[in-house]
Short mmCIF file of C-alpha atoms and ligand atoms in Angstrom, two decimals:
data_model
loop_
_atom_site.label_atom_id
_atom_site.label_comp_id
_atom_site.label_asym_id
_atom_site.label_seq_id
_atom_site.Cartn_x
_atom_site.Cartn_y
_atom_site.Cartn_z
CA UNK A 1 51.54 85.34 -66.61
CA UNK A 2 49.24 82.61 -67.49
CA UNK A 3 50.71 78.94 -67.72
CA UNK A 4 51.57 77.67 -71.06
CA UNK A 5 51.45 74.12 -72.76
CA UNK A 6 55.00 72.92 -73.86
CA UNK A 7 53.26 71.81 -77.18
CA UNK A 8 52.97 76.13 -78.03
CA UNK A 9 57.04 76.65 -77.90
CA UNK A 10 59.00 77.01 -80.48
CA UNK A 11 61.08 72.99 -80.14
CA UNK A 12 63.87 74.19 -82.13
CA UNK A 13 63.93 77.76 -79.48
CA UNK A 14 64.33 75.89 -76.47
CA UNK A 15 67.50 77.56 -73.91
CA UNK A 16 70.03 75.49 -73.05
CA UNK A 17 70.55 77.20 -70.16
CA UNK A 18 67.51 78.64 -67.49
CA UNK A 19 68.29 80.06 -64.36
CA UNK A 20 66.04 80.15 -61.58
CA UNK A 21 65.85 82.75 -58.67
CA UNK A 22 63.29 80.97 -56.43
CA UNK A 23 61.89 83.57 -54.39
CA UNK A 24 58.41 84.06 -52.56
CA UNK A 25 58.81 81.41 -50.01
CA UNK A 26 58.21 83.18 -46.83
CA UNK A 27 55.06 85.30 -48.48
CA UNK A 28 53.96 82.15 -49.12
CA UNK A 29 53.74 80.91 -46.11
CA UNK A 30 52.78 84.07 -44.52
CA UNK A 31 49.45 84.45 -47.09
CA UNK A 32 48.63 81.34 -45.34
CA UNK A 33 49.41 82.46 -41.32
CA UNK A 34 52.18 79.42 -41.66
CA UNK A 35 55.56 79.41 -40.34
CA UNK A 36 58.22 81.21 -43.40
CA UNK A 37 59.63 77.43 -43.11
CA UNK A 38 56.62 75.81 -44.35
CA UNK A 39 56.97 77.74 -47.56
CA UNK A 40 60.39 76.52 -47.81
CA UNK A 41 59.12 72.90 -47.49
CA UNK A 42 56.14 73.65 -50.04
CA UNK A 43 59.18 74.82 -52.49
CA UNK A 44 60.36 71.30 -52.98
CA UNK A 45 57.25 70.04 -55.06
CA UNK A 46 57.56 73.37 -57.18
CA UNK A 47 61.24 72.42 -57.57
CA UNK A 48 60.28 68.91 -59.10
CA UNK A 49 57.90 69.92 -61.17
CA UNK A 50 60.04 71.96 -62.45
CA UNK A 51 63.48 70.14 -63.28
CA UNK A 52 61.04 67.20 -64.70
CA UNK A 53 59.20 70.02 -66.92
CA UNK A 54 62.49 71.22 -68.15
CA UNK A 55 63.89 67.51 -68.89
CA UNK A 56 60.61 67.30 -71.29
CA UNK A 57 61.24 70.55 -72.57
CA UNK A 58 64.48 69.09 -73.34
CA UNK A 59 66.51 72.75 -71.61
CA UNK A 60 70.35 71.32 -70.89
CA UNK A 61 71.36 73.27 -67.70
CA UNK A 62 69.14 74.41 -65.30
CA UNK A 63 70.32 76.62 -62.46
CA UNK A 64 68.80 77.45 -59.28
CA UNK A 65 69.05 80.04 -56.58
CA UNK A 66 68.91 77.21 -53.49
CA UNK A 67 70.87 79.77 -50.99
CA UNK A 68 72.93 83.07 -51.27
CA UNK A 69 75.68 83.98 -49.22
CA UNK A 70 73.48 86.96 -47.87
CA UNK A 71 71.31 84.68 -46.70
CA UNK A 72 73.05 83.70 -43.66
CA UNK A 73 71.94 87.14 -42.26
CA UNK A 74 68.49 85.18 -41.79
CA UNK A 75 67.26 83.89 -38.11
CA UNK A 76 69.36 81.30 -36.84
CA UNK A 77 66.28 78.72 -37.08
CA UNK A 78 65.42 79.59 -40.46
CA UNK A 79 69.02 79.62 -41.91
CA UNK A 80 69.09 76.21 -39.62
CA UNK A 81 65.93 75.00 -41.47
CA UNK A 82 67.32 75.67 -44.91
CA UNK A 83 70.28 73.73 -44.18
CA UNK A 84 68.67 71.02 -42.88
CA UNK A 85 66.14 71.43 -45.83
CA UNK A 86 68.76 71.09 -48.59
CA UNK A 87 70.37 67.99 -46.95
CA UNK A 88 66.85 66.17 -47.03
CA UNK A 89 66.11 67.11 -50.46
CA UNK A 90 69.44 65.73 -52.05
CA UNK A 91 68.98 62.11 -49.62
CA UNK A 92 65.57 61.86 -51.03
CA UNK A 93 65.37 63.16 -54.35
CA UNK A 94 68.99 61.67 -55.65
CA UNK A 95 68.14 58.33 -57.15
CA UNK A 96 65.48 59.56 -58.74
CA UNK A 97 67.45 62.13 -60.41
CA UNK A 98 69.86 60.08 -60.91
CA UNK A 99 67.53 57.39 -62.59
CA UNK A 100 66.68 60.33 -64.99
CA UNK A 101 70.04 60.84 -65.98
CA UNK A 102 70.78 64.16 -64.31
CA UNK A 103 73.62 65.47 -63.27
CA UNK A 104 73.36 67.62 -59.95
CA UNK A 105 76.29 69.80 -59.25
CA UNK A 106 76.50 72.86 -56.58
CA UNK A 107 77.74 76.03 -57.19
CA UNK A 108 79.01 78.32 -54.06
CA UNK A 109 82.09 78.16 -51.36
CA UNK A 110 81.82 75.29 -49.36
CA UNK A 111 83.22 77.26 -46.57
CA UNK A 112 83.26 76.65 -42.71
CA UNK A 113 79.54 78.29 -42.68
CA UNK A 114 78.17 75.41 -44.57
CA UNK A 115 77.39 72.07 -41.95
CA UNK A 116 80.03 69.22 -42.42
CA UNK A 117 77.12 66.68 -43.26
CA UNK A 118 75.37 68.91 -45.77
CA UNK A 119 78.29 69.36 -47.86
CA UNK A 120 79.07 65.39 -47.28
CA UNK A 121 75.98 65.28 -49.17
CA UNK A 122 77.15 67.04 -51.89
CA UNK A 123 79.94 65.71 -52.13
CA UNK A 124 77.95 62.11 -52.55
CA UNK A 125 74.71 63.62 -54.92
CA UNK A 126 77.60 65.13 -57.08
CA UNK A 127 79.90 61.65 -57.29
CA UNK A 128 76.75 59.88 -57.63
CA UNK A 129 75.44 61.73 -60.87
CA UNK A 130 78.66 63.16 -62.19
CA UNK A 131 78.50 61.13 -65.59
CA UNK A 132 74.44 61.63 -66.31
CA UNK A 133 74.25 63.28 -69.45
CA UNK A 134 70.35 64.51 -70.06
CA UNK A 135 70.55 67.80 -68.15
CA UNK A 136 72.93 69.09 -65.36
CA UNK A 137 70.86 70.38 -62.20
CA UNK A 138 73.13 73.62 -61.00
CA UNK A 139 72.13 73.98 -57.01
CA UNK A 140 73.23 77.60 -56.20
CA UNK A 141 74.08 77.38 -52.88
CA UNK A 142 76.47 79.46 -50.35
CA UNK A 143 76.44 81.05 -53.45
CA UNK A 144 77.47 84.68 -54.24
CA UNK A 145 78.01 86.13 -57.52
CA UNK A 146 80.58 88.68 -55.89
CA UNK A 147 81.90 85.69 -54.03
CA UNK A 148 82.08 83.73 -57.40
CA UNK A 149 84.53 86.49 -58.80
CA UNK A 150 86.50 87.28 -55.96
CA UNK A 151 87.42 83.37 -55.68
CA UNK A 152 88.05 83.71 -59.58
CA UNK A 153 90.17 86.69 -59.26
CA UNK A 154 92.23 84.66 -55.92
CA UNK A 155 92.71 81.72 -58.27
CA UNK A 156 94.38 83.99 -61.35
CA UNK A 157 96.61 85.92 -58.46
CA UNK A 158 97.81 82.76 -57.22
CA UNK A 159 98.18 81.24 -60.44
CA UNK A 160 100.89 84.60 -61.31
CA UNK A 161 98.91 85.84 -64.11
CA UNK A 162 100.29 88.84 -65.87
CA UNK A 163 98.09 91.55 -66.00
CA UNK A 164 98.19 91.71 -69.61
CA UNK A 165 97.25 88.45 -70.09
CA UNK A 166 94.28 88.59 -67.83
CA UNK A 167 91.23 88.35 -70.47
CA UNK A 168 87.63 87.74 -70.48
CA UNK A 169 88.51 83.81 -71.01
CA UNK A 170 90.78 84.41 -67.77
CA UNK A 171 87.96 84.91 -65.74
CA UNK A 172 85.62 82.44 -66.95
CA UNK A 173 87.89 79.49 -66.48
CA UNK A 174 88.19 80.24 -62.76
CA UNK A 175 84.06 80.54 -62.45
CA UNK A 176 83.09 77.81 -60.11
CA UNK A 177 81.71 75.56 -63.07
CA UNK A 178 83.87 76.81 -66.52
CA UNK A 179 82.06 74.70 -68.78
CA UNK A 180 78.40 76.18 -67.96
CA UNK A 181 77.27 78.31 -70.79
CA UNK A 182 75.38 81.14 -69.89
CA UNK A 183 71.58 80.95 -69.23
CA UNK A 184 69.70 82.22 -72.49
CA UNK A 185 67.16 82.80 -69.99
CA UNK A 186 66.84 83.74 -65.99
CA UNK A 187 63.70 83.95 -64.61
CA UNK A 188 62.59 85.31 -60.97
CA UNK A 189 59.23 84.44 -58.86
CA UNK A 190 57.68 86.70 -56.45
CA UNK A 191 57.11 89.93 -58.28
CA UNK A 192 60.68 90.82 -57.46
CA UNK A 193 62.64 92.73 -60.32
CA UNK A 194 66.39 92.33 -58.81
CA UNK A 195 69.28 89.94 -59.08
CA UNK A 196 70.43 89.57 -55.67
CA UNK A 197 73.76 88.55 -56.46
CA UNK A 198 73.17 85.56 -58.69
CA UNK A 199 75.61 84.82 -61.38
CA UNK A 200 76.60 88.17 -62.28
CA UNK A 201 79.61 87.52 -65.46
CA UNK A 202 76.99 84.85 -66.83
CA UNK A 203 73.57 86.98 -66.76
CA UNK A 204 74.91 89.54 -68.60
CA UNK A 205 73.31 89.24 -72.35
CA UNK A 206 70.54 87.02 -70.40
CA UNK A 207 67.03 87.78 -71.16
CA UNK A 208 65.30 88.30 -67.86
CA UNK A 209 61.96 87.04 -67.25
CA UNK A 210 59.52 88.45 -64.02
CA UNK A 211 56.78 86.26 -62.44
CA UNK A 212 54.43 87.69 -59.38
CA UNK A 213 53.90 83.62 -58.92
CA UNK A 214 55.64 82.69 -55.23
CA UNK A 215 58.21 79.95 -55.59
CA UNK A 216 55.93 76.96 -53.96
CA UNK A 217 53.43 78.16 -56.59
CA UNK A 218 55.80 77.61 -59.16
CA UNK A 219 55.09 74.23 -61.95
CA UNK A 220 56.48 73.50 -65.09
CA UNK A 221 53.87 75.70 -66.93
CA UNK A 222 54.83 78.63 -65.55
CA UNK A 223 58.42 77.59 -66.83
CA UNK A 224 56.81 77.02 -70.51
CA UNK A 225 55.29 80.45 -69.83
CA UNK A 226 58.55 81.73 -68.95
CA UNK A 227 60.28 80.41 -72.17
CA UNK A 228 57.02 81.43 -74.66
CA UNK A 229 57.78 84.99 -73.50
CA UNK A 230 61.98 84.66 -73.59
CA UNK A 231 61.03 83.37 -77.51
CA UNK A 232 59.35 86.75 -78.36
CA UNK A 233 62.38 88.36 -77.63
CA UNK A 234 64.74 90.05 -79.91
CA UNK A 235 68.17 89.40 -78.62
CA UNK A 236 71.06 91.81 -80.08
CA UNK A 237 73.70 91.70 -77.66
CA UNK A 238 74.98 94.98 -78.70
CA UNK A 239 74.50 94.35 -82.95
CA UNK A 240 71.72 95.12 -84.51
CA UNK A 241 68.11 93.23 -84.87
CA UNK A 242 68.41 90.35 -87.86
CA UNK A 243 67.63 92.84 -91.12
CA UNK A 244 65.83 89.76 -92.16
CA UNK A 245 63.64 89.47 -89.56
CA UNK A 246 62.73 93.32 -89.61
C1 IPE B 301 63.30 82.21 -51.31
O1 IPE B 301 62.17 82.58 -50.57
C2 IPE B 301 64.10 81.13 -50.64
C3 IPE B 301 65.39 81.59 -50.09
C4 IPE B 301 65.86 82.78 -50.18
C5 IPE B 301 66.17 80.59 -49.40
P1 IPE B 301 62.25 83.69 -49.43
O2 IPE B 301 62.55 83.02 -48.15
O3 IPE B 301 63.20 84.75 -49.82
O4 IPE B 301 60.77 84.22 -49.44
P2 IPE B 301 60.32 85.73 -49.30
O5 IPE B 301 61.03 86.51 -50.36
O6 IPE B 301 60.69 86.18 -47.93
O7 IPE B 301 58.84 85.70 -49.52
C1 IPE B 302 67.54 85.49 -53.50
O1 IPE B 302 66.39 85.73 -52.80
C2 IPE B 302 68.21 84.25 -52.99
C3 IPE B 302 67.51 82.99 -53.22
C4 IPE B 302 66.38 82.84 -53.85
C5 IPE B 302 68.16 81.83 -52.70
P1 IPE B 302 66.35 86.70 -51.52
O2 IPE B 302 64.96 86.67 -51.02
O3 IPE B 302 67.43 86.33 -50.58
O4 IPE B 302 66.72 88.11 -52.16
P2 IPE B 302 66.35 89.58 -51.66
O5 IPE B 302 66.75 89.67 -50.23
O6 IPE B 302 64.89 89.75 -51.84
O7 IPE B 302 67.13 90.48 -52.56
MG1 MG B 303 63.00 86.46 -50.88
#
């Protein structure tokens, strides 16, 4: 998929929402006889690039797939790496984020598995940026779709919901960020055509958007690219095409 200017999209087209499955670090790094890590650390620029491309672009919420809660079946160094990884990103990057006006928020349990100082971090990046209004940065992390309804289905249990009165607006409330509209748009790197468990209630009238481009590869033209394509779709969900438009 070649990269596309911003100046060819449609301005008044734009998602609010993109999600981001950022896969293809460790091939990466292997193409290159470097450590799976290395691609890890290479994803970082591609991540930049990215969140500043879709501030121009002027996209609302972006969501990314920072770390699933399969992940933690990895190596002990590399899941040690990635922790370590995320930590560094959020005590570097913050201000300038912050001086952008985004907000950067983290989706997932922030269970036991998750190291005390990492989610400190959080807890900081989110207080920091909490009122920054030009686009909210959704880190996926210790995240699980499955996990995401189970805790949402825990919540409406506890809260003595009668099963009758259990709706689709039920469920959404208890997602781990309610006001998040659904991506318009989720896009995967790495020539991989699955969803691995990322937001599964919010994908589903998504349009879905493959890339053989590995994550550190990964710059705000290949997001353009990503959104040119997503704008020669017809979305239905479930009607019929605009009779208009036929
Ligand atoms: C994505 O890259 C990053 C995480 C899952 C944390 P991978 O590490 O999955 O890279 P590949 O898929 O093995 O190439
Ligand atoms: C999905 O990628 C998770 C993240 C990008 C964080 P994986 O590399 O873990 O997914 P699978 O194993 O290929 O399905
Ligand atoms: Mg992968």
């Amino acid at each position: 998929m070649p990269s596309v200017e911003l100046t060819a999209l449609d301005a008044d087209r734009i998602p609010r929402h993109v999600a981001i499955v950022m896969d293809g670090n460790g091939r990466w790094a292997q193409r290159r006889g470097l450590p799976r890590t290395d691609g890890h650390a290479a994803g970082e620029e591609a991540l930049l690039d990215t969140v500043w491309g879709a501030l121009d672009a002027g996209i609302r919420y972006l969501t990314v797939y920072a770390f699933s809660t399969e992940n933690w079946k990895r190596p002990v160094d590399e899941v040690r790496f990635l922790m370590g990884f995320n930590e560094r990103l959020l005590m570097t990057r913050r201000d300038e984020l912050h001086a952008k006006d985004v907000k950067v928020q983290f989706l997932g349990r922030r269970d036991w598995r998750v190291p005390r100082r990492v989610l400190k971090r959080i807890t900081e990046t989110e207080d920091l940026t909490r009122g920054n209004r030009a686009m909210t940065l959704s880190m996926a992390f210790n995240y699980g779709g499955r996990a995401e309804l189970v805790d949402a289905v825990r919540e409406i249990v506890r809260d003595g919901v009668k099963a009758d009165k259990v709706d689709e607006r039920t469920i959404r409330r208890r997602l781990y960020d309610p006001d998040l509209p659904d991506p318009e748009l989720m896009v995967r790197t790495s020539g991989e055509y699955r969803i691995s468990n990322f937001l599964l209630w919010e994908l589903a009238y998504s349009e879905l958007v493959f890339t053989d481009v590995l994550w550190p590869d990964f710059r705000r033209g290949d997001l353009y690219a990503a959104i040119d394509e997503f704008q020669r779709r017809d979305r239905r969900f479930g009607g019929l095409a605009d009779p208009d438009e036929g």
